[in-house]
CSV table of C-alpha atoms in Angstrom, one decimal:
chain,number,residue,atom,x,y,z
N,91,UNK,CA,-19.1,-25.7,-42.5
N,92,UNK,CA,-17.6,-26.9,-39.3
N,93,UNK,CA,-19.5,-26.8,-36.0
N,94,UNK,CA,-18.5,-24.4,-33.3
N,95,UNK,CA,-18.1,-25.5,-29.7
N,96,UNK,CA,-17.6,-23.5,-26.4
N,97,UNK,CA,-14.6,-25.2,-24.9
N,98,UNK,CA,-14.3,-23.1,-21.7
N,99,UNK,CA,-16.0,-20.2,-19.9
N,100,UNK,CA,-14.8,-17.6,-17.5
N,101,UNK,CA,-16.6,-14.8,-15.8
N,102,UNK,CA,-15.7,-11.9,-13.5
N,103,UNK,CA,-18.9,-10.2,-12.4
N,104,UNK,CA,-20.9,-8.8,-9.5
N,105,UNK,CA,-21.4,-12.5,-8.5
N,106,UNK,CA,-18.9,-15.1,-7.3
N,107,UNK,CA,-18.2,-16.5,-10.7
N,108,UNK,CA,-14.4,-16.9,-10.8
N,109,UNK,CA,-14.4,-20.4,-9.5
N,110,UNK,CA,-15.2,-22.6,-12.5
N,111,UNK,CA,-16.4,-25.5,-10.4
N,112,UNK,CA,-19.2,-23.4,-8.8
N,113,UNK,CA,-22.4,-22.3,-10.5
N,114,UNK,CA,-24.2,-19.5,-8.7
N,115,UNK,CA,-24.0,-21.5,-5.5
N,116,UNK,CA,-23.1,-18.4,-3.4
N,117,UNK,CA,-25.3,-15.6,-4.7
N,118,UNK,CA,-24.8,-12.0,-3.7
N,119,UNK,CA,-28.0,-10.0,-3.5
N,120,UNK,CA,-27.6,-6.2,-3.6
N,121,UNK,CA,-29.7,-3.2,-2.6
N,122,UNK,CA,-28.1,-0.6,-4.9
N,123,UNK,CA,-28.2,1.0,-8.3
N,124,UNK,CA,-24.5,0.4,-9.2
N,125,UNK,CA,-22.8,-2.9,-8.6
N,126,UNK,CA,-19.0,-3.2,-8.9
N,127,UNK,CA,-17.7,-6.5,-10.0
N,128,UNK,CA,-16.2,-8.8,-7.3
N,129,UNK,CA,-12.4,-8.6,-7.7
N,130,UNK,CA,-10.4,-11.8,-7.8
N,131,UNK,CA,-6.9,-11.6,-6.4
N,132,UNK,CA,-5.3,-10.0,-9.5
N,133,UNK,CA,-1.8,-10.6,-8.1
N,134,UNK,CA,-2.3,-14.3,-8.6
N,135,UNK,CA,-2.6,-13.7,-12.3
N,136,UNK,CA,-0.8,-10.6,-13.3
N,137,UNK,CA,2.8,-9.6,-12.4
N,138,UNK,CA,2.9,-6.4,-10.3
N,139,UNK,CA,5.0,-4.6,-12.8
N,140,UNK,CA,2.4,-5.1,-15.5
N,141,UNK,CA,-0.6,-4.7,-13.2
N,142,UNK,CA,0.4,-1.2,-12.0
N,143,UNK,CA,-0.7,0.4,-15.3
N,144,UNK,CA,-3.9,-1.6,-15.6
N,145,UNK,CA,-7.2,-0.2,-14.7
N,146,UNK,CA,-9.9,-2.6,-13.4
N,147,UNK,CA,-11.4,-3.3,-16.9
N,148,UNK,CA,-8.0,-4.4,-18.2
N,149,UNK,CA,-7.3,-6.5,-15.2
N,150,UNK,CA,-10.7,-8.2,-15.4
N,151,UNK,CA,-10.2,-8.9,-19.1
N,152,UNK,CA,-6.7,-10.3,-18.7
N,153,UNK,CA,-7.7,-12.5,-15.7
N,154,UNK,CA,-10.9,-13.8,-17.4
N,155,UNK,CA,-9.0,-14.6,-20.5
N,156,UNK,CA,-6.3,-16.5,-18.6
N,157,UNK,CA,-9.0,-18.4,-16.7
N,158,UNK,CA,-10.7,-19.4,-20.0
N,159,UNK,CA,-7.4,-20.4,-21.7
N,160,UNK,CA,-6.2,-22.4,-18.6
N,161,UNK,CA,-9.5,-24.2,-18.4
N,162,UNK,CA,-9.3,-25.1,-22.1
N,163,UNK,CA,-5.6,-26.1,-21.8
N,164,UNK,CA,-4.7,-23.7,-24.7
N,165,UNK,CA,-1.5,-21.6,-24.4
N,166,UNK,CA,-2.0,-19.5,-27.5
N,167,UNK,CA,-5.3,-19.1,-29.4
N,168,UNK,CA,-5.3,-18.5,-33.2
N,169,UNK,CA,-7.2,-15.3,-32.6
N,170,UNK,CA,-8.3,-12.9,-29.9
N,171,UNK,CA,-11.7,-11.2,-30.4
N,172,UNK,CA,-13.0,-8.7,-27.8
N,173,UNK,CA,-16.2,-6.8,-27.5
N,174,UNK,CA,-16.6,-3.7,-25.3
N,175,UNK,CA,-19.3,-1.0,-25.2
N,176,UNK,CA,-17.4,1.8,-23.5
N,177,UNK,CA,-13.8,0.5,-23.5
N,178,UNK,CA,-11.3,1.5,-20.9
N,179,UNK,CA,-13.4,4.1,-19.2
N,180,UNK,CA,-11.3,4.8,-16.2
N,181,UNK,CA,-8.2,5.8,-18.1
N,182,UNK,CA,-10.4,7.7,-20.6
N,183,UNK,CA,-11.9,9.7,-17.7
N,184,UNK,CA,-8.4,10.2,-16.1
N,185,UNK,CA,-7.0,11.5,-19.4
N,186,UNK,CA,-9.9,13.8,-20.2
N,187,UNK,CA,-10.0,15.1,-16.6
N,188,UNK,CA,-6.2,15.9,-16.8
N,189,UNK,CA,-6.8,17.8,-20.0
N,190,UNK,CA,-9.5,19.9,-18.3
N,191,UNK,CA,-7.8,20.3,-14.9
N,192,UNK,CA,-4.4,21.3,-16.4
N,193,UNK,CA,-5.6,23.5,-19.1
N,194,UNK,CA,-4.4,21.1,-21.8
N,195,UNK,CA,-0.9,21.0,-20.4
N,196,UNK,CA,1.0,18.3,-18.5
N,197,UNK,CA,-0.6,15.3,-20.1
N,198,UNK,CA,0.9,12.0,-18.9
N,199,UNK,CA,1.2,9.1,-21.4
N,200,UNK,CA,-0.2,6.1,-19.4
N,201,UNK,CA,-3.9,6.9,-19.3
N,202,UNK,CA,-3.8,8.0,-22.9
N,203,UNK,CA,-2.1,4.7,-24.0
N,204,UNK,CA,-4.4,2.6,-21.9
N,205,UNK,CA,-7.6,4.4,-22.8
N,206,UNK,CA,-8.1,3.0,-26.2
N,207,UNK,CA,-10.9,0.4,-26.6
N,208,UNK,CA,-8.5,-2.3,-27.9
N,209,UNK,CA,-6.2,-2.1,-24.8
N,210,UNK,CA,-7.7,-5.3,-23.3
N,211,UNK,CA,-7.3,-7.3,-26.5
N,212,UNK,CA,-3.8,-5.9,-26.9
N,213,UNK,CA,-2.7,-6.7,-23.3
N,214,UNK,CA,-4.0,-10.3,-23.6
N,215,UNK,CA,-2.0,-10.7,-26.8
N,216,UNK,CA,1.1,-9.1,-25.4
N,217,UNK,CA,1.2,-11.4,-22.4
N,218,UNK,CA,0.6,-14.5,-24.6
N,219,UNK,CA,2.9,-13.2,-27.3
N,220,UNK,CA,0.0,-14.0,-29.6
N,221,UNK,CA,0.6,-12.3,-33.0
N,222,UNK,CA,-2.6,-13.7,-34.6
N,223,UNK,CA,-5.8,-12.0,-35.6
N,224,UNK,CA,-6.8,-9.5,-32.9
N,225,UNK,CA,-9.9,-7.5,-33.2
N,226,UNK,CA,-12.1,-5.4,-30.8
N,227,UNK,CA,-15.7,-4.7,-31.6
N,228,UNK,CA,-17.2,-1.5,-30.1
N,229,UNK,CA,-20.9,-1.6,-30.9
N,230,UNK,CA,-23.0,-0.7,-27.8
N,231,UNK,CA,-25.0,-3.7,-26.5
N,232,UNK,CA,-24.1,-6.0,-29.4
N,233,UNK,CA,-20.3,-5.5,-28.9
N,234,UNK,CA,-20.0,-9.0,-27.4
N,235,UNK,CA,-22.3,-10.6,-30.0
N,236,UNK,CA,-20.2,-8.9,-32.8
N,237,UNK,CA,-17.1,-10.6,-31.4
N,238,UNK,CA,-19.0,-13.8,-31.1
N,239,UNK,CA,-20.3,-13.6,-34.7
N,240,UNK,CA,-16.8,-13.0,-36.0
N,241,UNK,CA,-15.4,-16.0,-34.2
N,242,UNK,CA,-18.3,-18.1,-35.3
N,243,UNK,CA,-17.8,-17.3,-38.9
N,244,UNK,CA,-14.0,-17.9,-38.8
N,245,UNK,CA,-14.5,-21.3,-37.0
N,246,UNK,CA,-17.4,-22.4,-39.3
N,247,UNK,CA,-15.2,-21.6,-42.3
N,248,UNK,CA,-12.3,-23.4,-40.7
N,249,UNK,CA,-10.1,-20.2,-40.9
N,250,UNK,CA,-9.1,-20.9,-37.3
N,251,UNK,CA,-9.3,-23.7,-34.7
N,252,UNK,CA,-9.2,-22.0,-31.3
N,253,UNK,CA,-10.5,-18.4,-30.8
N,254,UNK,CA,-10.6,-16.5,-27.5
N,255,UNK,CA,-13.7,-14.4,-27.4
N,256,UNK,CA,-14.8,-12.1,-24.7
N,257,UNK,CA,-16.7,-9.0,-23.6
N,258,UNK,CA,-15.5,-6.5,-21.0
N,259,UNK,CA,-16.7,-3.2,-19.6
N,260,UNK,CA,-15.8,-1.3,-16.5
N,261,UNK,CA,-17.5,1.3,-14.3
N,262,UNK,CA,-16.0,4.8,-14.4
N,263,UNK,CA,-17.0,7.2,-11.6
N,264,UNK,CA,-17.6,10.2,-13.8
N,265,UNK,CA,-19.6,8.2,-16.4
N,266,UNK,CA,-21.7,6.6,-13.6
N,267,UNK,CA,-22.6,10.1,-12.3
N,268,UNK,CA,-23.6,11.3,-15.8
N,269,UNK,CA,-25.7,8.1,-16.4
N,270,UNK,CA,-27.4,8.8,-13.1
N,271,UNK,CA,-28.0,12.4,-14.1
N,272,UNK,CA,-29.7,11.4,-17.4
N,273,UNK,CA,-31.5,8.5,-15.6
N,274,UNK,CA,-29.9,5.7,-17.6
N,275,UNK,CA,-29.1,4.4,-14.1
N,276,UNK,CA,-32.1,4.2,-11.7
N,277,UNK,CA,-32.3,7.1,-9.3
N,278,UNK,CA,-33.3,4.8,-6.5
N,279,UNK,CA,-31.5,1.8,-5.0
N,280,UNK,CA,-33.2,-1.5,-6.0
N,281,UNK,CA,-33.1,-4.9,-4.5
N,282,UNK,CA,-31.6,-7.6,-6.8
N,283,UNK,CA,-34.6,-9.8,-5.7
N,284,UNK,CA,-37.1,-7.2,-6.9
N,285,UNK,CA,-35.5,-5.7,-10.0
N,286,UNK,CA,-38.4,-6.5,-12.3
N,287,UNK,CA,-40.9,-5.1,-9.8
N,288,UNK,CA,-39.2,-1.7,-9.7
N,289,UNK,CA,-41.4,-0.2,-12.4
N,290,UNK,CA,-39.0,2.8,-12.8
N,291,UNK,CA,-36.9,4.2,-15.6
N,292,UNK,CA,-33.2,3.2,-15.9
N,293,UNK,CA,-31.2,0.2,-14.9
N,294,UNK,CA,-28.9,-1.1,-12.2
N,295,UNK,CA,-25.5,-0.6,-13.7
N,296,UNK,CA,-22.5,-2.8,-13.4
N,297,UNK,CA,-19.3,-4.1,-15.0
N,298,UNK,CA,-17.6,-7.4,-15.7
N,299,UNK,CA,-15.5,-9.6,-18.1
N,300,UNK,CA,-16.7,-12.8,-19.7
N,301,UNK,CA,-14.3,-14.8,-21.8
N,302,UNK,CA,-14.7,-18.0,-23.8
N,303,UNK,CA,-12.5,-20.3,-25.8
N,304,UNK,CA,-14.4,-21.3,-28.9
N,305,UNK,CA,-13.2,-24.2,-31.1
N,306,UNK,CA,-14.3,-26.3,-34.0
N,307,UNK,CA,-12.9,-29.4,-32.5
N,308,UNK,CA,-15.2,-31.2,-30.1
N,309,UNK,CA,-14.0,-32.9,-27.0
N,310,UNK,CA,-15.6,-34.1,-23.8
N,311,UNK,CA,-14.9,-30.8,-21.9
N,312,UNK,CA,-17.1,-28.7,-24.3
N,313,UNK,CA,-19.9,-26.8,-22.7
N,314,UNK,CA,-22.2,-26.4,-25.6
N,315,UNK,CA,-22.4,-25.9,-29.4
N,316,UNK,CA,-22.9,-22.4,-30.7
N,317,UNK,CA,-25.4,-22.8,-33.5
N,318,UNK,CA,-26.0,-19.2,-34.6
N,319,UNK,CA,-25.8,-15.5,-33.7
N,320,UNK,CA,-27.9,-12.7,-35.2
N,321,UNK,CA,-27.7,-8.9,-34.6
N,322,UNK,CA,-30.2,-6.3,-35.4
N,323,UNK,CA,-29.3,-2.6,-34.8
N,324,UNK,CA,-33.0,-1.6,-35.1
N,325,UNK,CA,-36.0,-3.9,-34.6
N,326,UNK,CA,-39.5,-2.8,-33.9
N,327,UNK,CA,-41.5,-4.6,-31.2
N,328,UNK,CA,-44.1,-5.7,-33.7
N,329,UNK,CA,-41.4,-7.3,-35.8
N,330,UNK,CA,-39.7,-9.2,-33.0
N,331,UNK,CA,-41.7,-12.5,-33.2
N,332,UNK,CA,-41.2,-12.7,-37.0
N,333,UNK,CA,-37.5,-11.9,-36.6
N,334,UNK,CA,-37.0,-14.7,-34.0
N,335,UNK,CA,-39.0,-17.2,-36.0
N,336,UNK,CA,-37.0,-16.4,-39.1
N,337,UNK,CA,-33.8,-16.8,-37.1
N,338,UNK,CA,-34.9,-20.2,-35.8
N,339,UNK,CA,-36.3,-21.3,-39.2
N,340,UNK,CA,-32.9,-20.5,-40.8
N,341,UNK,CA,-31.5,-23.1,-38.4
N,342,UNK,CA,-34.3,-25.5,-39.2
N,343,UNK,CA,-36.0,-24.9,-35.9
N,344,UNK,CA,-39.3,-23.6,-34.5
N,345,UNK,CA,-40.0,-21.8,-31.2
N,346,UNK,CA,-41.3,-25.2,-29.9
N,347,UNK,CA,-37.7,-26.6,-30.2
N,348,UNK,CA,-36.4,-24.0,-27.7
N,349,UNK,CA,-36.1,-25.5,-24.2
N,350,UNK,CA,-35.0,-22.3,-22.5
N,351,UNK,CA,-35.3,-18.7,-23.4
N,352,UNK,CA,-32.8,-16.4,-21.6
N,353,UNK,CA,-33.8,-12.8,-21.7
N,354,UNK,CA,-31.9,-9.6,-20.8
N,355,UNK,CA,-34.6,-8.0,-18.7
N,356,UNK,CA,-32.9,-5.1,-16.8
N,357,UNK,CA,-35.8,-3.6,-14.9
N,358,UNK,CA,-36.1,-0.6,-17.2
N,359,UNK,CA,-39.8,0.0,-17.3
N,360,UNK,CA,-39.5,1.8,-20.7
N,361,UNK,CA,-37.8,-1.1,-22.5
N,362,UNK,CA,-38.4,-4.4,-20.8
N,363,UNK,CA,-41.6,-4.7,-22.8
N,364,UNK,CA,-39.5,-5.9,-25.7
N,365,UNK,CA,-38.8,-9.1,-23.8
N,366,UNK,CA,-42.5,-9.4,-22.8
N,367,UNK,CA,-43.4,-9.5,-26.5
N,368,UNK,CA,-41.6,-12.9,-26.6
N,369,UNK,CA,-42.2,-14.2,-23.0
N,370,UNK,CA,-45.9,-13.6,-23.3
N,371,UNK,CA,-46.1,-14.4,-26.9
N,372,UNK,CA,-44.5,-17.2,-28.9
N,373,UNK,CA,-42.4,-18.4,-26.0
N,374,UNK,CA,-45.2,-18.3,-23.3
N,375,UNK,CA,-45.1,-22.1,-23.0
N,376,UNK,CA,-41.3,-22.2,-22.9
N,377,UNK,CA,-39.2,-22.2,-19.8
N,378,UNK,CA,-37.7,-18.7,-19.3
N,379,UNK,CA,-34.8,-17.2,-17.4
N,380,UNK,CA,-33.1,-13.8,-16.8
N,381,UNK,CA,-29.9,-12.7,-15.2
N,382,UNK,CA,-29.3,-9.0,-15.1
N,383,UNK,CA,-30.7,-8.8,-11.5
N,384,UNK,CA,-27.5,-10.8,-10.7
N,385,UNK,CA,-25.0,-9.3,-13.1
N,386,UNK,CA,-26.3,-5.8,-13.5
N,387,UNK,CA,-26.6,-4.0,-16.9
N,388,UNK,CA,-23.6,-3.0,-19.0
N,389,UNK,CA,-22.9,-3.1,-22.7
N,390,UNK,CA,-21.4,-6.5,-22.6
N,391,UNK,CA,-23.6,-8.0,-19.8
N,392,UNK,CA,-25.0,-10.4,-22.5
N,393,UNK,CA,-21.6,-12.1,-22.1
N,394,UNK,CA,-22.8,-13.0,-18.6
N,395,UNK,CA,-26.0,-14.4,-20.2
N,396,UNK,CA,-23.8,-16.4,-22.6
N,397,UNK,CA,-21.8,-17.7,-19.6
N,398,UNK,CA,-25.1,-18.6,-17.8
N,399,UNK,CA,-26.4,-20.5,-20.9
N,400,UNK,CA,-23.2,-22.5,-21.2
N,401,UNK,CA,-23.3,-23.4,-17.6
N,402,UNK,CA,-26.9,-24.5,-17.8
N,403,UNK,CA,-26.3,-26.6,-20.9
N,404,UNK,CA,-23.2,-28.3,-19.3
N,405,UNK,CA,-24.7,-29.0,-15.9
N,406,UNK,CA,-28.3,-29.4,-17.1
N,407,UNK,CA,-29.4,-27.4,-14.1
N,408,UNK,CA,-31.2,-24.1,-13.9
N,409,UNK,CA,-30.5,-22.1,-10.7
N,410,UNK,CA,-33.7,-21.1,-8.9
N,411,UNK,CA,-32.6,-17.4,-8.8
N,412,UNK,CA,-32.7,-17.0,-12.6
N,413,UNK,CA,-36.1,-18.6,-13.3
N,414,UNK,CA,-38.5,-16.2,-14.9
N,415,UNK,CA,-41.6,-18.4,-15.1
N,416,UNK,CA,-43.0,-21.7,-13.8
N,417,UNK,CA,-42.6,-23.8,-16.9
N,418,UNK,CA,-40.3,-26.7,-16.2
N,419,UNK,CA,-38.1,-28.8,-18.5
N,420,UNK,CA,-36.5,-32.0,-17.6
N,421,UNK,CA,-33.7,-31.5,-20.2
N,422,UNK,CA,-32.1,-28.5,-21.8
N,423,UNK,CA,-31.3,-29.1,-25.5
N,424,UNK,CA,-31.6,-25.7,-27.2
N,425,UNK,CA,-31.1,-22.5,-25.4
N,426,UNK,CA,-32.0,-19.2,-27.0
N,427,UNK,CA,-30.6,-15.8,-25.7
N,428,UNK,CA,-32.3,-12.6,-26.6
N,429,UNK,CA,-30.9,-9.2,-25.5
N,430,UNK,CA,-31.4,-5.5,-26.3
N,431,UNK,CA,-30.5,-2.3,-24.6
N,432,UNK,CA,-32.7,0.9,-24.7
N,433,UNK,CA,-34.7,-0.8,-27.5
N,434,UNK,CA,-31.7,-0.9,-29.8
N,435,UNK,CA,-29.0,-3.4,-30.8
N,436,UNK,CA,-30.9,-6.6,-30.4
N,437,UNK,CA,-29.3,-10.0,-30.6
N,438,UNK,CA,-30.3,-13.6,-30.8
N,439,UNK,CA,-27.8,-16.3,-29.8
N,440,UNK,CA,-28.6,-20.0,-30.1
N,441,UNK,CA,-26.8,-22.8,-28.3
N,442,UNK,CA,-27.3,-26.5,-28.2
N,443,UNK,CA,-26.3,-29.1,-25.7
N,444,UNK,CA,-23.1,-31.0,-26.7
X,127,UNK,CA,16.8,18.6,0.7
X,128,UNK,CA,15.7,15.6,2.9
X,129,UNK,CA,12.1,16.8,2.7
X,130,UNK,CA,12.3,17.1,-1.1
X,131,UNK,CA,13.6,13.5,-1.3
X,132,UNK,CA,10.8,12.2,0.8
X,133,UNK,CA,8.3,14.2,-1.3
X,134,UNK,CA,9.8,12.7,-4.5
X,135,UNK,CA,9.6,9.2,-3.3
X,136,UNK,CA,5.9,9.6,-2.3
X,137,UNK,CA,5.2,11.2,-5.7
X,138,UNK,CA,6.9,8.5,-7.7
X,139,UNK,CA,5.0,5.8,-5.8
X,140,UNK,CA,1.7,7.6,-6.3
X,141,UNK,CA,2.1,8.7,-9.9
X,142,UNK,CA,3.7,5.5,-11.2
X,143,UNK,CA,1.3,3.3,-9.2
X,144,UNK,CA,4.1,1.3,-7.5
X,145,UNK,CA,1.9,-1.1,-5.6
X,146,UNK,CA,3.6,-2.8,-2.6
X,147,UNK,CA,6.4,-0.2,-2.4
X,148,UNK,CA,6.6,2.2,0.5
X,149,UNK,CA,8.7,5.4,0.8
X,150,UNK,CA,11.0,3.5,3.2
X,151,UNK,CA,11.7,0.9,0.6
X,152,UNK,CA,13.4,3.4,-1.7
X,153,UNK,CA,17.0,4.3,-0.8
X,154,UNK,CA,18.3,7.7,-1.9
X,155,UNK,CA,21.0,6.1,-4.1
X,156,UNK,CA,18.9,3.2,-5.5
X,157,UNK,CA,18.9,3.3,-9.3
X,158,UNK,CA,15.3,4.2,-10.4
X,159,UNK,CA,15.6,2.4,-13.8
X,160,UNK,CA,16.8,-1.0,-14.6
X,161,UNK,CA,17.8,-3.2,-11.6
X,162,UNK,CA,16.6,-0.7,-9.0
X,163,UNK,CA,12.9,0.3,-9.0
X,164,UNK,CA,12.6,-1.2,-12.5
X,165,UNK,CA,11.1,1.9,-14.1
X,166,UNK,CA,10.8,2.0,-17.9
X,167,UNK,CA,10.6,4.6,-20.7
X,168,UNK,CA,6.9,5.3,-20.1
X,169,UNK,CA,7.7,6.1,-16.5
X,170,UNK,CA,10.5,8.4,-17.7
X,171,UNK,CA,7.8,10.4,-19.6
X,172,UNK,CA,5.6,10.5,-16.6
X,173,UNK,CA,8.5,11.9,-14.5
X,174,UNK,CA,9.3,14.5,-17.2
X,175,UNK,CA,5.6,15.7,-16.9
X,176,UNK,CA,5.9,15.7,-13.1
X,177,UNK,CA,9.1,17.9,-13.2
X,178,UNK,CA,7.2,20.4,-15.4
X,179,UNK,CA,3.9,20.4,-13.5
X,180,UNK,CA,5.2,20.4,-9.9
X,181,UNK,CA,8.6,22.1,-10.2
X,182,UNK,CA,8.4,24.2,-13.3
X,183,UNK,CA,11.4,22.4,-14.9
X,184,UNK,CA,11.0,21.8,-18.7
X,185,UNK,CA,13.2,19.1,-20.2
X,186,UNK,CA,13.3,19.8,-23.9
X,187,UNK,CA,15.4,16.8,-24.6
X,188,UNK,CA,14.0,13.5,-23.1
X,189,UNK,CA,17.5,12.1,-23.2
X,190,UNK,CA,18.4,14.5,-20.4
X,191,UNK,CA,16.1,12.5,-18.2
X,192,UNK,CA,18.5,9.5,-18.3
X,193,UNK,CA,21.0,11.4,-16.1
X,194,UNK,CA,18.5,13.3,-14.0
X,195,UNK,CA,16.4,10.3,-13.0
X,196,UNK,CA,19.4,8.2,-12.0
X,197,UNK,CA,18.4,8.1,-8.3
X,198,UNK,CA,16.4,10.1,-5.8
X,199,UNK,CA,19.7,11.8,-4.7
X,200,UNK,CA,20.5,13.0,-8.2
X,201,UNK,CA,16.9,14.0,-8.9
X,202,UNK,CA,16.5,16.0,-5.7
X,203,UNK,CA,19.8,17.9,-6.4
X,204,UNK,CA,18.7,18.7,-10.0
X,205,UNK,CA,15.3,19.9,-8.9
X,206,UNK,CA,16.6,22.1,-6.0
X,207,UNK,CA,19.1,23.8,-8.5
X,208,UNK,CA,16.6,24.3,-11.3
X,209,UNK,CA,13.1,24.6,-9.9
X,210,UNK,CA,11.0,27.7,-10.6
X,211,UNK,CA,8.0,26.5,-8.5
């Protein structure tokens, strides 16, 4: 089995994350319940003729993938693996609205073509003329981890050398309204700085694209080593400590080996207690961090967590804004990410310093 | 006719998402496909739907579009002769 390294990282999010040399230096704090991602200048990356048919999610995915590939110095990866929870929402909404508004007549092709979940992976491949393995995982809040797991297995088994892996989701106006109506999104505006104190149902919703170039060939530019990924569609709170210990044991580790636990707290009073099982339990003496007060919640927000973990391991610094407790470590060797959404689709991702 | 031409230019820019192009940038005789505006076959389908929806013109053979969508001039002339809306 070959090791797996993260060669490059790229993020487009509600924070200023496009500049690869910066690391949450210029934080944006919001007072809202929906956070649109900060747009880079798409024209710098995508020709206007191609961009005119792309909704924001596609543009974010294409640009984040380009940033990751450029940073790694790879022109064409062996495979492109994408994760998305809700796919190309804006074009889906446009297409379905047109069906309703025009009584199932006068349907135009563009939103239909662009509304499929694999549009982002397809557009990246088209532009790179990459005819290799191209797969899109759509599996709610483990969509990104599903893509990551696929890449990990291919690289460990030496079936590929360089794989582009990413997660992307976009906001759609109609879906956002529906999510507010059913209180998946908080009814009140919340300060980024006080997300965990909100004590209300629902989340602060957002969008973003996080792409990574994974390889089984180490070089000095690598951010971290991906040790393992595990996905659980259902997992009871009571079984969480055993599940994480089994995961760590299978990698010949114990909770004491973990230098930093990064959790996906999203301020939802009904489901953040899953994280507290670990933060107040077997990891109570471990340094802890969280990030969704910066990135917002969306089905592939854990991609932002993965970006954060890689940055921490490479720079060996933990930004003040993401600290969850007062435990301090002088060095970050192993970082464990735990994420779930609505108490379902749990994931553990384990990284090690290179 | 002049009003229809301006309307067509605005609709084409809006429906085909032609960023950075204004109504004034499109000349009446500019080819819409190829070297002119650079529209492609998907745009042709969008324009066929637009003719049906906005002007009541049904093109049963998509190949007809090749001649009709040659330029704004040709398009406007065809619409004014065949429109039912």
